[in-house]
Tab-separated table of C-alpha atoms and ligand atoms in Angstrom:
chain	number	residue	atom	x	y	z
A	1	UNK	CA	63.783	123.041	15.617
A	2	UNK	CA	65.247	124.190	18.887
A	3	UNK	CA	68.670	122.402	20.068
A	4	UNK	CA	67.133	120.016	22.633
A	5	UNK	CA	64.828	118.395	19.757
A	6	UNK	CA	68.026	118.352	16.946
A	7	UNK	CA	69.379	116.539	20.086
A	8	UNK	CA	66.700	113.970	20.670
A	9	UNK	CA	66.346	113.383	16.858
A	10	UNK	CA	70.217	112.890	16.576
A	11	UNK	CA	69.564	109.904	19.149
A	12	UNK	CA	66.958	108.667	18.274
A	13	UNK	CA	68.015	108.110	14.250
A	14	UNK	CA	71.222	106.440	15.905
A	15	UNK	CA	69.350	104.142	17.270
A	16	UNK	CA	67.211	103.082	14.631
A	17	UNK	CA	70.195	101.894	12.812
A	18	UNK	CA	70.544	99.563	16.346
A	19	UNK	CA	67.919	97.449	15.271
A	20	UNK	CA	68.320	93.755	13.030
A	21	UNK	CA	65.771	92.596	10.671
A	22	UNK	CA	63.937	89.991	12.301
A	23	UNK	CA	63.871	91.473	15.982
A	24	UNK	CA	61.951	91.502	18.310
A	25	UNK	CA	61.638	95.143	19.952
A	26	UNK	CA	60.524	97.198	23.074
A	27	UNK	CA	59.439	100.525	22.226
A	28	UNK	CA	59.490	103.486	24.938
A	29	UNK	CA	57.976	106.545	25.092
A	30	UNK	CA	57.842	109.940	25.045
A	31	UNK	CA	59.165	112.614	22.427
A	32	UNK	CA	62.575	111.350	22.199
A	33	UNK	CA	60.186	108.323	21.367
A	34	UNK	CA	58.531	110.185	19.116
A	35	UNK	CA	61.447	110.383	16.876
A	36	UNK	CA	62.528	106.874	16.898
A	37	UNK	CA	59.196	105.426	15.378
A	38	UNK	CA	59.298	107.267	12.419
A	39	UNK	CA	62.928	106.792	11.817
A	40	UNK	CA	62.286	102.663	12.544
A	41	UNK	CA	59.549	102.604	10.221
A	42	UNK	CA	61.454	103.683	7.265
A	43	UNK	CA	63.941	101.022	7.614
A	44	UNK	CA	61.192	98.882	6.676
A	45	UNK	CA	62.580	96.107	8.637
A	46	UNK	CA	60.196	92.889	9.435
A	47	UNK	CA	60.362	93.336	13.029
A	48	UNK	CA	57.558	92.769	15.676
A	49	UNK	CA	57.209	95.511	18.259
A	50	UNK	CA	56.012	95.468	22.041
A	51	UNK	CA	54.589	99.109	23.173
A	52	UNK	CA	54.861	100.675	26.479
A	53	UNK	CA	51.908	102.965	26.435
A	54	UNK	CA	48.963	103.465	24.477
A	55	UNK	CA	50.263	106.192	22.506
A	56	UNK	CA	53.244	104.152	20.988
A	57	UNK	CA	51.483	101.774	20.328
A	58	UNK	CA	48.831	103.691	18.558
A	59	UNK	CA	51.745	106.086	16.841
A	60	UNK	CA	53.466	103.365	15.683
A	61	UNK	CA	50.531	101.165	13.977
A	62	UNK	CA	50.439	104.614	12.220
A	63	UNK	CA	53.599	104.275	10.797
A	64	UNK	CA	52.671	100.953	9.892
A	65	UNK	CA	55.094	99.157	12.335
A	66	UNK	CA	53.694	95.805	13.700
A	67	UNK	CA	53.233	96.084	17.128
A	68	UNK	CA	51.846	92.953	19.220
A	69	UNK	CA	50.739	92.027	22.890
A	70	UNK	CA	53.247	91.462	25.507
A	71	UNK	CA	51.732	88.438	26.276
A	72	UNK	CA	53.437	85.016	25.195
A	73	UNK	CA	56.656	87.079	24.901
A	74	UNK	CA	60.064	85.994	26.815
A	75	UNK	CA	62.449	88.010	25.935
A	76	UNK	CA	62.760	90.774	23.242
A	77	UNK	CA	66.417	91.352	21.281
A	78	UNK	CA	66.187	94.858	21.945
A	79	UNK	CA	64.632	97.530	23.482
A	80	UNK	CA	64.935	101.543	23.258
A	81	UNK	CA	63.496	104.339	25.340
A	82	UNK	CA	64.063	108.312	26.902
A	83	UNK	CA	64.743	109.141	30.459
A	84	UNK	CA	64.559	112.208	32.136
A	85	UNK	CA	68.067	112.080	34.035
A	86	UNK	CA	70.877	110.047	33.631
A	87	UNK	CA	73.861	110.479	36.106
A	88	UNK	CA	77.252	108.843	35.308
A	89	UNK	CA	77.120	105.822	36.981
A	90	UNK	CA	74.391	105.032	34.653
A	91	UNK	CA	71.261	104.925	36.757
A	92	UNK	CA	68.375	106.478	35.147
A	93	UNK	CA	65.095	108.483	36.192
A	94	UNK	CA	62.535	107.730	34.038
A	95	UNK	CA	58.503	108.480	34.170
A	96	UNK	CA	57.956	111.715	32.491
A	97	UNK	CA	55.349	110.841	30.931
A	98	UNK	CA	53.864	107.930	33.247
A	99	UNK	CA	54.629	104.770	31.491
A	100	UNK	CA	57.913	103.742	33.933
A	101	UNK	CA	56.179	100.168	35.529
A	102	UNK	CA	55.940	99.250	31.901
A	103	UNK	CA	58.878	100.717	30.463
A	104	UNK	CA	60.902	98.888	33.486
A	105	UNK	CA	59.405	95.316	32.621
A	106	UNK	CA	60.322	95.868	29.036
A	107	UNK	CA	63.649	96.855	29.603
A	108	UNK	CA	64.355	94.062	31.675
A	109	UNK	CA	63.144	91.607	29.535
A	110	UNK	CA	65.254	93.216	26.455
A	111	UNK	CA	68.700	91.416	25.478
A	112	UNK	CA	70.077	94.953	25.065
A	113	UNK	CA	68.241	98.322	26.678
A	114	UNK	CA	69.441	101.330	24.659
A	115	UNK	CA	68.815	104.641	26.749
A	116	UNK	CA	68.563	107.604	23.820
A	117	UNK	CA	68.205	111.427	24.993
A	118	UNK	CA	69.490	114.761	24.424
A	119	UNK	CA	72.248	116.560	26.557
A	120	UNK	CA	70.510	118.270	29.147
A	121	UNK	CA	69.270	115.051	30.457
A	122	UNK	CA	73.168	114.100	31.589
A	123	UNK	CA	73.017	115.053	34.902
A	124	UNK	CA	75.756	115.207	38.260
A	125	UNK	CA	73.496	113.591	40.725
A	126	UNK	CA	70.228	112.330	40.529
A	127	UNK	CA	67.456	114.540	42.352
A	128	UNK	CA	63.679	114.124	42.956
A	129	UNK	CA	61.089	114.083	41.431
A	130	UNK	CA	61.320	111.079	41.105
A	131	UNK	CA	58.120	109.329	38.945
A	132	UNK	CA	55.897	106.501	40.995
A	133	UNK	CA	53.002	104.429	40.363
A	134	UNK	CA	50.671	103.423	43.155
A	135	UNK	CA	48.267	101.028	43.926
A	136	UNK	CA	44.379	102.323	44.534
A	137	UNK	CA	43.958	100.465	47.358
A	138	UNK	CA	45.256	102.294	50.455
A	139	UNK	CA	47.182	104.722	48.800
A	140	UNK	CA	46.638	107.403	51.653
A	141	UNK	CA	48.381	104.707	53.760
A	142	UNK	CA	51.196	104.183	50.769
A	143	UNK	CA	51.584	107.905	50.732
A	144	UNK	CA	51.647	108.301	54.655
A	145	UNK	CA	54.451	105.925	54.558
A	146	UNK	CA	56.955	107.635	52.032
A	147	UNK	CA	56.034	111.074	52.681
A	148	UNK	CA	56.699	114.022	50.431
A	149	UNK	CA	54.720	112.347	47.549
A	150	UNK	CA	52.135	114.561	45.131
A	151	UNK	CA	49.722	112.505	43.328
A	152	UNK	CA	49.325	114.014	39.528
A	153	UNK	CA	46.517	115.150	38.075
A	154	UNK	CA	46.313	112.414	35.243
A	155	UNK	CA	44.510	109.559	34.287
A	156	UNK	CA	45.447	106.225	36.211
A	157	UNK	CA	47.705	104.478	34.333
A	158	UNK	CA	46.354	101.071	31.622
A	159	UNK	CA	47.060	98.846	34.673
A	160	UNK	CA	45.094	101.190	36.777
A	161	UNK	CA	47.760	102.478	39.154
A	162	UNK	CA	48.204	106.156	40.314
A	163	UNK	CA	50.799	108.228	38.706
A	164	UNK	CA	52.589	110.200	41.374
A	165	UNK	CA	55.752	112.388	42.340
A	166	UNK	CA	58.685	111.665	45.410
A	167	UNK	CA	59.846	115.284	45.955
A	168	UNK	CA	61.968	114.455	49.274
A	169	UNK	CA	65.310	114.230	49.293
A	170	UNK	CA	67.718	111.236	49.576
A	171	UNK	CA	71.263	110.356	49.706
A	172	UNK	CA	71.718	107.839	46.463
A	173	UNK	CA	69.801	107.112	43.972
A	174	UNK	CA	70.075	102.799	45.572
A	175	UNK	CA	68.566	104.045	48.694
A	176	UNK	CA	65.770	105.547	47.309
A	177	UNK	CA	64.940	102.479	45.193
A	178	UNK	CA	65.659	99.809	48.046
A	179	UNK	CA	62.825	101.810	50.377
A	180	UNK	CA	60.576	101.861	47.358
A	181	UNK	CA	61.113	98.831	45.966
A	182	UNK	CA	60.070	97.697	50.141
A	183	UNK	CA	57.032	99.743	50.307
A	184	UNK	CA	53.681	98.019	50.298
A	185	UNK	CA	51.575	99.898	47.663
A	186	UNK	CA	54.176	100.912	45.562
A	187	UNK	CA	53.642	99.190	41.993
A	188	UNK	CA	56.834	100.559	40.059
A	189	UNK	CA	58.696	103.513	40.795
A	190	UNK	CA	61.453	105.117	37.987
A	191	UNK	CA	64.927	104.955	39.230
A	192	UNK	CA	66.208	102.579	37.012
A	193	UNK	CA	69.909	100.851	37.954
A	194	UNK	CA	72.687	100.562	35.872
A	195	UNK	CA	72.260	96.747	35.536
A	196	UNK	CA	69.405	97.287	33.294
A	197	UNK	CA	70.999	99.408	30.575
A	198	UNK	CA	73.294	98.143	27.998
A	199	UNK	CA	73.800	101.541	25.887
A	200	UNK	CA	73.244	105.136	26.286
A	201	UNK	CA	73.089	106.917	22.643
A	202	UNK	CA	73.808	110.898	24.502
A	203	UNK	CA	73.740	113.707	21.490
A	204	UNK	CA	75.982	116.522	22.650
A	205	UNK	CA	77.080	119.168	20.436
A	206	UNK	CA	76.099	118.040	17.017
A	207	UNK	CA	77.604	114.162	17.826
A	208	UNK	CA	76.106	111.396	19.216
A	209	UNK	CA	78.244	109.737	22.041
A	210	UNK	CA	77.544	105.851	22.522
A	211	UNK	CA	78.228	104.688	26.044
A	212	UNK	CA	78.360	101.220	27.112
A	213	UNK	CA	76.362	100.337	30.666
A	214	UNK	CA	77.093	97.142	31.079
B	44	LIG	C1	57.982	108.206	29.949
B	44	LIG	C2	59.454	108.249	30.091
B	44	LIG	C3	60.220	109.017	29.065
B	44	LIG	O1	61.085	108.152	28.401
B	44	LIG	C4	60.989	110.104	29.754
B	44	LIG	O2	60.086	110.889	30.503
B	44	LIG	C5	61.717	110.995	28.727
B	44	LIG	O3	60.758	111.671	27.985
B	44	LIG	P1	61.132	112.625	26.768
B	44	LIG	O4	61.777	111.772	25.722
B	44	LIG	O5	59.788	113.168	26.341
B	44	LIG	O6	62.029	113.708	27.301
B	44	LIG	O7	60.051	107.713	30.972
B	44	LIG	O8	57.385	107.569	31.020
């Protein structure tokens, strides 16, 4: 196993152990994911899981953790997920792998978001791409109005949006989100802010750091 993946298993275990009996929990993806499910599932917990994507979700009935609808749901205790970069304020791209609108409404409605990723995703400064989802509907309009913005080649995501790319540049990561977060058309984009994050669980050199957000 190369560094990178000792790195995101490191994490991930750590934050398995983050998890009460009797919770209610948010479950990200991607393969820093990947490594949390398996880990949760041994603890054999009684816990009630909401997915972000179809593959969780479909991973993690697997593994024979009980994952239910969204629907009806509040607030969950906890929630725990990858990101691509992380600077040191704390704000967070995320959207790798596509899922960001819903990974963003499930960390928002989690009591405690717990970031978990391996070293290389600690960066200086935030830089694009940064991962957006876009509404069908006049989205050569949506795109005419940001600019710089490559649709990719994948499936629309569950809710039907477009998965695409902002590749121009920007001065903070708060100005970037404040134009998106303006722009007709744009359903969720993944610059995350510090406010949403309680924990980030970094492994670096064999250890797992445990930073407090907020
Ligand atoms: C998926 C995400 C992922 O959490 C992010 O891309 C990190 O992925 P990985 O753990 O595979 O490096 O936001 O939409």
């Amino acid at each position: 196993m190369i560094g990178s993946e000792q790195e995101k298993r490191a994490a991930a275990q750590a934050a398995a152990q983050l998890v009460g009996d009797g919770q209610l929990v948010g479950l990200g993806t991607g393969s820093t994911v990947a490594y949390l499910l398996p880990a949760l599932a041994a603890r054999a917990l009684a816990i009630r899981c909401v997915a972000t994507s179809p593959e969780t979700e479909r991973t993690a009935r697997a593994l024979g953790l009980d994952v239910v609808a969204f629907a009806g749901i509040e607030r969950l205790d906890i929630a725990i997920d990858g990101a691509d970069q992380i600077d040191p304020a704390g704000w967070l791209v995320k959207g790798g792998g596509g899922a960001h609108t819903r990974e963003k409404v499930v960390a928002a409605a989690a009591a405690r978001f717990v970031v978990i990723a391996s070293s290389e995703k600690a960066v200086e400064r935030i830089g694009p791409p940064i991962p957006l989802e876009l509404l069908q509907f006049g989205v050569d309009a949506t795109i005419g109005a940001l600019g710089e913005v490559a649709l990719r080649a994948v499936p629309p995501s569950p809710d039907g949006g477009l998965i695409a790319d902002y590749h121009g540049s920007f001065a903070a990561p708060a100005e970037l989100a404040a134009r998106l977060d303006a722009t007709p058309g744009v359903l969720g984009h993944g610059l995350f802010p510090p406010s949403l994050t309680a924990e980030i669980l970094l492994a670096v050199n064999g250890r797992v750091e445990h930073r407090l957000v907020r």
